[in-house]
Each structure stands twice: as C-alpha cells, then as structure tokens.
GROMACS .gro file of C-alpha atoms in nm:
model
  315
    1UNK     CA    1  -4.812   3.583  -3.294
    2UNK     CA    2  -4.649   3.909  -3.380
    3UNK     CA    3  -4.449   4.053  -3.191
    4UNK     CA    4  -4.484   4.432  -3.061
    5UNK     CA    5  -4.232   4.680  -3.217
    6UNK     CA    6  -4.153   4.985  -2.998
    7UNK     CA    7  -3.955   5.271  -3.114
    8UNK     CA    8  -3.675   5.373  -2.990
    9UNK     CA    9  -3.791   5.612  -2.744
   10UNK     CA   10  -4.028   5.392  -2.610
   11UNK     CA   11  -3.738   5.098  -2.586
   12UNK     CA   12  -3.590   5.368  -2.367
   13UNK     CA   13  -3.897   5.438  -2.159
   14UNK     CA   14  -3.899   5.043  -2.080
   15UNK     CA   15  -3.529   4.989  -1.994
   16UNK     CA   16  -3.569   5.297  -1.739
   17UNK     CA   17  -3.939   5.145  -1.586
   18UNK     CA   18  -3.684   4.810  -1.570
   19UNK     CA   19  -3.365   4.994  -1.382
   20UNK     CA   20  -3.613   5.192  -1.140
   21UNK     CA   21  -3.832   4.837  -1.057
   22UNK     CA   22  -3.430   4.712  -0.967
   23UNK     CA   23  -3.295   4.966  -0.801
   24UNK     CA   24  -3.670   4.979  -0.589
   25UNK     CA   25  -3.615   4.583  -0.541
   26UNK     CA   26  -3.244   4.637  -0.430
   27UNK     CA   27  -3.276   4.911  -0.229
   28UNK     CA   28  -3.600   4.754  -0.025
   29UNK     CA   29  -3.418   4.442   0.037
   30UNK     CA   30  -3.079   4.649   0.112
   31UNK     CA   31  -3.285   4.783   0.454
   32UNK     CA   32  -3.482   4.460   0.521
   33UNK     CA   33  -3.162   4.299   0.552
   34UNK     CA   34  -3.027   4.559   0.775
   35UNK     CA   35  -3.333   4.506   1.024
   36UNK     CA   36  -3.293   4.328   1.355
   37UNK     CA   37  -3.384   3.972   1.292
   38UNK     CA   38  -3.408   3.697   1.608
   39UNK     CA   39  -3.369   3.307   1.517
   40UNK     CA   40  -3.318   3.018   1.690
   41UNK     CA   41  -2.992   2.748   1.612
   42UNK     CA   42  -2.961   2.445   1.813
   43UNK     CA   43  -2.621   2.396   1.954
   44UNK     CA   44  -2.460   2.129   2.130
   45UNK     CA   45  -2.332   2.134   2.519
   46UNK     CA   46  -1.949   2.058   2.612
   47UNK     CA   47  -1.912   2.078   3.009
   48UNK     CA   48  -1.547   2.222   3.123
   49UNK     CA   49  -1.428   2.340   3.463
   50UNK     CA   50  -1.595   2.022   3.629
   51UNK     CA   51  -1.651   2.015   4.004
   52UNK     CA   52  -1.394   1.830   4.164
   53UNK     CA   53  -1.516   1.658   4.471
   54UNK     CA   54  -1.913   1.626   4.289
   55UNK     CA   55  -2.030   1.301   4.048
   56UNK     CA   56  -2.332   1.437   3.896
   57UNK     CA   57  -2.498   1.317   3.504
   58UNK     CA   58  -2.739   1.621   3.355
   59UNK     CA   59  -3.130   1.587   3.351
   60UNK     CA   60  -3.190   1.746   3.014
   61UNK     CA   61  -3.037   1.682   2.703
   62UNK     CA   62  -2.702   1.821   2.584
   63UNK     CA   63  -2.832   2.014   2.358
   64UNK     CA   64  -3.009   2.382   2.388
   65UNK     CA   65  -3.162   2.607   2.167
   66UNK     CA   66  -2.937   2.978   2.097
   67UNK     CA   67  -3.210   3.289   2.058
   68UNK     CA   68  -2.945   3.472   1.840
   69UNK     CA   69  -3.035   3.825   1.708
   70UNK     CA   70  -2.864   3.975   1.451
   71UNK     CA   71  -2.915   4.168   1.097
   72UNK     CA   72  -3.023   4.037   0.788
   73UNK     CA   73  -2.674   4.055   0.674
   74UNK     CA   74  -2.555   3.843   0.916
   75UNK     CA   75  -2.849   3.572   0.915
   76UNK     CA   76  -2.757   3.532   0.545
   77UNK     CA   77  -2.379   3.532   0.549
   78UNK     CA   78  -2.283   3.405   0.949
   79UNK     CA   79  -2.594   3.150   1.012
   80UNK     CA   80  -2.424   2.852   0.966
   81UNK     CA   81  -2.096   2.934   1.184
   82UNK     CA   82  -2.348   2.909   1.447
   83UNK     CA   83  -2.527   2.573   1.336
   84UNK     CA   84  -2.411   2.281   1.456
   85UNK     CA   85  -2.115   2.388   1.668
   86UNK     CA   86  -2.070   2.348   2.005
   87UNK     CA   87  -2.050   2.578   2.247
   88UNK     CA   88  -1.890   2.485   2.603
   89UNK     CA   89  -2.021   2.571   2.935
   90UNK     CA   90  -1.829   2.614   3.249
   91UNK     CA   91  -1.973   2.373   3.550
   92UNK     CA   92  -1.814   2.604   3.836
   93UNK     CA   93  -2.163   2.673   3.930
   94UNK     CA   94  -2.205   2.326   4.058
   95UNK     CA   95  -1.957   2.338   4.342
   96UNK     CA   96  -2.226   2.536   4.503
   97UNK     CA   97  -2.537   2.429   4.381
   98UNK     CA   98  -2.737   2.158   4.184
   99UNK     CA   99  -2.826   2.404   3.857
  100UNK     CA  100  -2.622   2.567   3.600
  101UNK     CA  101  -2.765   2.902   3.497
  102UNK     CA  102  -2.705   3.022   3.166
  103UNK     CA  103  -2.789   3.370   3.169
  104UNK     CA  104  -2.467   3.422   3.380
  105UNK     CA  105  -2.274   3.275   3.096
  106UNK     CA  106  -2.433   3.464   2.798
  107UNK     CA  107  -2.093   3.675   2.781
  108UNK     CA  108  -1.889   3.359   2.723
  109UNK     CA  109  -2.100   3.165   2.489
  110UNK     CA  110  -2.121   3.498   2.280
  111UNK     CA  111  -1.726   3.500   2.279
  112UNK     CA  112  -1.703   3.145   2.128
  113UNK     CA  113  -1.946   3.190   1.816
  114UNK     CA  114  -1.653   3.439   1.621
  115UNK     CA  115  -1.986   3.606   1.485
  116UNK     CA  116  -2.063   3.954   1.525
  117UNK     CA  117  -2.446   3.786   1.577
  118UNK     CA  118  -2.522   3.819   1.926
  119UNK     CA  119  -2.705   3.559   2.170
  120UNK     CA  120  -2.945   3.708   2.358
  121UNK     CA  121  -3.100   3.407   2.561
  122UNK     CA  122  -3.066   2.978   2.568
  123UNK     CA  123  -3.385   2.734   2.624
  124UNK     CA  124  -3.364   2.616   2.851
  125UNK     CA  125  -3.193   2.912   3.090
  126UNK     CA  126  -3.134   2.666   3.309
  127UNK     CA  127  -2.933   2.352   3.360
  128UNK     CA  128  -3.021   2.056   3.613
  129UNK     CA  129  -2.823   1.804   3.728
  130UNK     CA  130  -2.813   1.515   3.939
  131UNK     CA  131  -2.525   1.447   4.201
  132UNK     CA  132  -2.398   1.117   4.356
  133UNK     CA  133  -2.110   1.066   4.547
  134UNK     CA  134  -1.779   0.985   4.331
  135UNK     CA  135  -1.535   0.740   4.350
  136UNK     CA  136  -1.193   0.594   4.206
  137UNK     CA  137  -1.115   0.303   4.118
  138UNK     CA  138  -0.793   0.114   3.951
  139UNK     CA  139  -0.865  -0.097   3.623
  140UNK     CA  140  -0.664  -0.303   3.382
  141UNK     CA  141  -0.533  -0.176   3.016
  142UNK     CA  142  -0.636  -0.372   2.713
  143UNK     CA  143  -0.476  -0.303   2.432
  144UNK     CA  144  -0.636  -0.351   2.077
  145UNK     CA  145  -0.437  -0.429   1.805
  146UNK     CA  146  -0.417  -0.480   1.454
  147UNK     CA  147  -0.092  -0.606   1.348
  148UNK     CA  148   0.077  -0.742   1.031
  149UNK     CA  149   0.421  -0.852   1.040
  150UNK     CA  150   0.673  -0.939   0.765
  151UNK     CA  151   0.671  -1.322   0.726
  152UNK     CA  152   0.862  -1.521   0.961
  153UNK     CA  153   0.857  -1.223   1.232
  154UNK     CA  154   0.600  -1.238   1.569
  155UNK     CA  155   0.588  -1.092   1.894
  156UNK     CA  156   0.866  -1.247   2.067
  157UNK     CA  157   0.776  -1.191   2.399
  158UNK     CA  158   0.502  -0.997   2.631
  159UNK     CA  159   0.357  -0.711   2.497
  160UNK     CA  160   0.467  -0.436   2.780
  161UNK     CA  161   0.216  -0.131   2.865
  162UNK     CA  162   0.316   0.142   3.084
  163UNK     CA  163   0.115   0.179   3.318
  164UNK     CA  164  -0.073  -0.151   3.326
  165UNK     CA  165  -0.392  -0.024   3.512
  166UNK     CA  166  -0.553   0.341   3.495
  167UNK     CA  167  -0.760   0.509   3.708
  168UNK     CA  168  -1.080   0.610   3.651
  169UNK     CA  169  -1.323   0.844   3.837
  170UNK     CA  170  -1.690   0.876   3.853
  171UNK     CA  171  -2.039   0.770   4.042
  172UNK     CA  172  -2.044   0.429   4.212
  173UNK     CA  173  -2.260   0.263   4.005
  174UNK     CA  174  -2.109   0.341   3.692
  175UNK     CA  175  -1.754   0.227   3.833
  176UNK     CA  176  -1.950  -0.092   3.880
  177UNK     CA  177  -1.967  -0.139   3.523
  178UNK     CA  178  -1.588  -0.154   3.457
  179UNK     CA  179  -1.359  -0.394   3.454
  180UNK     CA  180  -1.117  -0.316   3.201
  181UNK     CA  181  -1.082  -0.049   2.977
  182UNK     CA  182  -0.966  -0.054   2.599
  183UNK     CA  183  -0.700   0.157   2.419
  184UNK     CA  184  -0.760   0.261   2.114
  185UNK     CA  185  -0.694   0.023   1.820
  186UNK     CA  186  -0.281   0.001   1.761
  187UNK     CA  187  -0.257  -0.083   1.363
  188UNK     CA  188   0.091  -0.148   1.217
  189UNK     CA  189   0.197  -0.332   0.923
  190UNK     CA  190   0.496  -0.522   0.724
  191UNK     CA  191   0.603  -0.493   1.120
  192UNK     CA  192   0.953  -0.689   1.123
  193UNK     CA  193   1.160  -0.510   1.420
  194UNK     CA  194   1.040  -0.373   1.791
  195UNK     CA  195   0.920  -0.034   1.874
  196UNK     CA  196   0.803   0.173   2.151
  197UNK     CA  197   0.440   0.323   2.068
  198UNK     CA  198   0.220   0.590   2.223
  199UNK     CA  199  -0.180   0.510   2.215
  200UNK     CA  200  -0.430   0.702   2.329
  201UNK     CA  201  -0.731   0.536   2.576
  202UNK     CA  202  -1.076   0.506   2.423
  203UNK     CA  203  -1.288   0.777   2.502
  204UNK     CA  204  -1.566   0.733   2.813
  205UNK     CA  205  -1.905   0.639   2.669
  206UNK     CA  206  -1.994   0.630   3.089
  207UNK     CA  207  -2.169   0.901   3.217
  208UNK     CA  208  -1.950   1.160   3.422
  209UNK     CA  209  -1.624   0.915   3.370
  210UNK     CA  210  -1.283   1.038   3.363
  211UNK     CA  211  -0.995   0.892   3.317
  212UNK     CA  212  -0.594   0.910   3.382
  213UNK     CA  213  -0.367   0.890   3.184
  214UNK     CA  214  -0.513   0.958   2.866
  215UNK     CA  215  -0.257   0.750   2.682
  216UNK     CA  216  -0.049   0.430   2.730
  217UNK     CA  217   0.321   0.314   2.610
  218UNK     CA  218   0.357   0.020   2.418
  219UNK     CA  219   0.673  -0.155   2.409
  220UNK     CA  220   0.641  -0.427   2.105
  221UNK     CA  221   0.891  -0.693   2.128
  222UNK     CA  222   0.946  -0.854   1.775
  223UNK     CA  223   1.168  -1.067   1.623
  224UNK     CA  224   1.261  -1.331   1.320
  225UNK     CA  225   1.075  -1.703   1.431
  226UNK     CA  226   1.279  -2.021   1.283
  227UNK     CA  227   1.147  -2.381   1.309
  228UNK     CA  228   1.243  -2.602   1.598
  229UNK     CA  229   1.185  -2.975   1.671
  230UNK     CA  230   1.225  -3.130   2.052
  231UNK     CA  231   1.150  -3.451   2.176
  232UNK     CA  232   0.961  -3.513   2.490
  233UNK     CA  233   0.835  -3.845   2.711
  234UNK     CA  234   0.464  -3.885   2.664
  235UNK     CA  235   0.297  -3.900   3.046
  236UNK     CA  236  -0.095  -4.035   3.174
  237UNK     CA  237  -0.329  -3.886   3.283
  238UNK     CA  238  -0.649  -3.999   3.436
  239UNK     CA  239  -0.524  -4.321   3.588
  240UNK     CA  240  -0.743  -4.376   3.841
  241UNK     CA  241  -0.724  -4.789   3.868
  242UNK     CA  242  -0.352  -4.734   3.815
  243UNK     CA  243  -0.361  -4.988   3.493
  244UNK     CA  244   0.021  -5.072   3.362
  245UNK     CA  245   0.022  -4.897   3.021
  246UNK     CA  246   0.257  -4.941   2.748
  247UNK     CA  247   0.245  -4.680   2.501
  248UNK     CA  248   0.432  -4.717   2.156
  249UNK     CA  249   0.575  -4.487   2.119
  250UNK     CA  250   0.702  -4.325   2.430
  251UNK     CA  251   0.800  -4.006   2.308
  252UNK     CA  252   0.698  -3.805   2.029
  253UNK     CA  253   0.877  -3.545   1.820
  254UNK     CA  254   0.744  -3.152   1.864
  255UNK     CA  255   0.765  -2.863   1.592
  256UNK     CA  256   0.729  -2.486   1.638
  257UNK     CA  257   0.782  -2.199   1.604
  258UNK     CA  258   1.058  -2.000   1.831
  259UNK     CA  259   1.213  -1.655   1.836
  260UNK     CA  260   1.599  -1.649   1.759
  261UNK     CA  261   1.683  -1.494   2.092
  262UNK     CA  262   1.473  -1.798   2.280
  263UNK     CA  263   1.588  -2.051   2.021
  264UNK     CA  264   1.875  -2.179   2.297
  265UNK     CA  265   1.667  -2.134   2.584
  266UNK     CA  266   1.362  -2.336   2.495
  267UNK     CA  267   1.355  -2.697   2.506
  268UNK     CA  268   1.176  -2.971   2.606
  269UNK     CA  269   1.164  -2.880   2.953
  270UNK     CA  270   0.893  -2.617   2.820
  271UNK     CA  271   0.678  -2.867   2.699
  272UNK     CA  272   0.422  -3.149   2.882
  273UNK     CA  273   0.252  -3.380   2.633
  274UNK     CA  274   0.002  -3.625   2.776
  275UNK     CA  275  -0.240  -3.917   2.687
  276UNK     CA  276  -0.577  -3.958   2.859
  277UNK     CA  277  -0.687  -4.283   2.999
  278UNK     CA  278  -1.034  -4.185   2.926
  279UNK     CA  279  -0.994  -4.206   2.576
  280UNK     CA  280  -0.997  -4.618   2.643
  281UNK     CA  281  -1.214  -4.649   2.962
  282UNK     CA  282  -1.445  -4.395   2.875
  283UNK     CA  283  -1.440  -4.364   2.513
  284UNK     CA  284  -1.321  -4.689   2.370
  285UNK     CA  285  -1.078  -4.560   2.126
  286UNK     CA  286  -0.825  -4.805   2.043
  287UNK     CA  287  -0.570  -4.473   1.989
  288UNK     CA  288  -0.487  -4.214   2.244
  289UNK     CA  289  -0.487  -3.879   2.074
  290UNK     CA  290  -0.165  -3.724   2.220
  291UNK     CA  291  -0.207  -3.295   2.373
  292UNK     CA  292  -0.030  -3.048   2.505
  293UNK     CA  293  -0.113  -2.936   2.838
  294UNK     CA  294   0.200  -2.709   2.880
  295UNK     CA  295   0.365  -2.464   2.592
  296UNK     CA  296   0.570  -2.194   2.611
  297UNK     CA  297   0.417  -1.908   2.585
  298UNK     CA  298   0.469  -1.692   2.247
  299UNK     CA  299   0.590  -2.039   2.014
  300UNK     CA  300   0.349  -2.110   1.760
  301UNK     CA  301   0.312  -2.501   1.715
  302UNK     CA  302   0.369  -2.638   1.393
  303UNK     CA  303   0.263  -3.036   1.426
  304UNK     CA  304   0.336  -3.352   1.673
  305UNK     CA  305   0.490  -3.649   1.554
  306UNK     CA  306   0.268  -3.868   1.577
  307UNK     CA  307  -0.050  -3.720   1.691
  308UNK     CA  308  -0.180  -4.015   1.796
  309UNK     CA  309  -0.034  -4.358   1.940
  310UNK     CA  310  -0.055  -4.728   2.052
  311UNK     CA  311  -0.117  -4.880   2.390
  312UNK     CA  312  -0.151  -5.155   2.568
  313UNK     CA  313  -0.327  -5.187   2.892
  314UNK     CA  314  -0.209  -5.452   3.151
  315UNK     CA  315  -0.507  -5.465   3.383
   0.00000   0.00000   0.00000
C-alpha cells in the first residue's frame, strides 16, 4: 500500500487541523470539568457526644449515603478523600428525642471531609434509634497473654492487674451477656526479669457498651525456677469399710519446679499425695497409681518417685 506524500504546505495544513481539534478537545473538557457535578459516596457513621442517662442501639445501618456537589475538578482530583471515610455524628439530639436529624449537622459533616466539595444532603436525613433503660455493672479482667520466657525463668507468683474488675455500661440485656471481659493480647518474649505493663481492654463488639478504664496494669512477677525434690507420707482415700492397708512404700519422693525466692519456703507441707481405695475395690488393680490432690500453686511438677505402689489389704 503506498503511502500518501503531502508537501510541505499541506504537512502544515494537517499539523494546524491537529492543534485546533486539541486545543477544541482541551478547552471543551476545561469547562465541563468546571460544571457543577452532584454524586453520591457512601460513608460510614461514628456516634460522639452520647446521651448520658439514655441506652439506645440505631435502627438503620451505620452507614449513609453523602449527596456531595462539587466541580469536575474536584470529582476527579478530591473523590476519594471522601470514599470510605468516616464521618462522625454528634448524638446530643437524643437527650431530647428518639431521632437524629442530619440536616442540622450538614455544617459539621462538611467541616470533617478537608474537601472544598460540599455536602448538600445524607440518605437517609434522618436517624432512628431505639432506647432502653441503661445499667452498670462490675465484671472481672482477663488478661490474654502470649509469653515466652528465657529457659529456666516462669511466673513466680500471681499475675497482679490493677483494677481487677471494670465497669461497664449499657442496656440490660446486653449486660446479661457479660461475665468477664478480655484485655487485649499481652505478647512478650526471651522474658527473664519482672515488669509492670500497660494493656489496653478489647474493644466492645456489644451494642451501646462502654467501658472504664480503657486500660489495665500488669504487674508480671518472674523469676529463675531450679529443681527441688521433697518427700511426703502417702494418705487413703476412699476408705469406706475402713480396711487396714499397708502400702510399700509409705512415702514417695516429689520433683519440681520452684522459684528461687520460694525455694526455702516450699516444702512438703505444700504438698498432699494420696492413693484411692477404689483402684482395688472398684477397679481391681493390683497397684495404686499415686496423685496429687494439693500443689502449690505456680511449681511446675517434674515426676513422683514412684508413681505407683504396693499394698496390702487386711480385711
């Protein structure tokens, strides 16, 4: 196919039909895009300034649809500032009444965008809500925790929390619902000496809960665990004919784990070991399997010598 020389005039001719079809292009879409245009951006609610003696949960969704005008410019350039953020809305309105009405607000909600876009309206206008009566109540801390400590180091003692209950706030039947309520997750690692911490609560997932404080201390007791062995007498339980037992051995040998600053402290006063009767009468074993039925808190057991023994019955 051959392709169509032009002379250089008529080069020039073409290049100045090009220039004048952009300039036409640039300058029509130069005032379409500084025309008036009206959209619509969905934006999610955040309630402030809640009502202070009122429990209420909303009847619509928490999110509303913005009617925001503004030029072309700014739909281009600004559209997204606006699309997905949140805008809050002030609850005052509800101290007085069951409905939230946004046209009152339009001045605010304008303020928050940092747009020059303007909103001009919200669907809905108007927000409904339902209202029960509110209550307190008092509910334990639990704290989560993830925690790695350098070998031969444990907690030594309670974990302390300050305060030990909070107080939370909110419609009767969701208070129901709560019994405890969780901190957020406390992670440490290579831990080896005790620390104070501050953790936050876990945010409400209850409708129209609140909750004070907003964070707990932690006070971590750690320290360095060594190996300990005590002795204690074996004792019998279950009984009930009150058979003479021998048992051989009488006593058996216990290793764990203790704290250095308990090490003195803890000895076999700490400790019950038992046999059950059962185990023969019941069960037939020809062994009784020896457990613990008291331990001091915070050791970590290691074995007991033997774990199971002799007996003899004398009926």
């Amino acid at each position: 196919m051959p392709f169509i020389k032009l002379t250089k005039i008529e080069r020039r001719r073409v290049f100045s039909l090009l220039a004048c079809l952009l300039l036409a292009i640039a300058a029509w879409l130069f005032m379409a895009l500084n025309n008036k245009y009206v959209y619509t951006a969905k934006t999610v609610l955040i309630y402030k300034n809640f009502p202070q003696n009122r429990a209420f949960h909303p009847l619509q969704s928490d999110t509303v649809d913005l009617q925001v005008e503004g030029t072309g410019w700014q739909l281009l350039f600004a559209r997204l500032r606006i699309n997905p953020q949140s805008i809050a809305v002030s609850l005052n309105q509800l101290n007085t009444r069951e409905f939230v009405v946004f046209s009152d607000q339009l001045y605010n909600v304008n303020k928050q965008l940092e747009t020059s876009q303007k909103v001009i309206s919200v669907k809905p206008d108007t927000l409904y809500f339902d209202f029960t009566k509110r209550t307190v109540k008092k509910v334990p801390v639990k704290l989560i925790q993830k925690i790695e400590f350098v070998k031969q180091y444990g907690v030594a003692s309670e974990i302390k929390l300050n305060p030990k209950f909070v107080t939370v706030t909110g419609p009767i039947e969701e208070l129901a619902k709560i019994s405890e309520w969780s901190t957020d997750t406390l992670k440490l690692d290579k831990v080896q000496s005790s620390a104070t911490f501050r953790v936050n609560m876990q945010h409400s997932t209850h409708k129209n809960v609140s909750i004070f404080p907003s964070s707990v201390e932690v006070r971590l007791p750690v320290d360095e665990f060594t190996e300990k062995t005590v002795e204690v007498p074996l004792k019998i339980i279950n009984n009930r004919n009150f058979y003479g037992v021998r048992l051989y051995p009488k006593r058996v040998k216990i290793t764990f784990l203790v704290a250095l600053s308990y090490f003195e402290q803890v000895d076999e006063s700490f400790i019950t070991a038992v046999v059950d009767l059962d185990e023969w009468s019941v069960l037939h074993h020809n062994q009784f399997t020896v457990k613990l039925t008291e331990f001091p808190e915070y050791c970590k057991l290691i074995k007991i010598n033997p774990s199971k023994v002799d007996f003899i019955v004398e009926k």
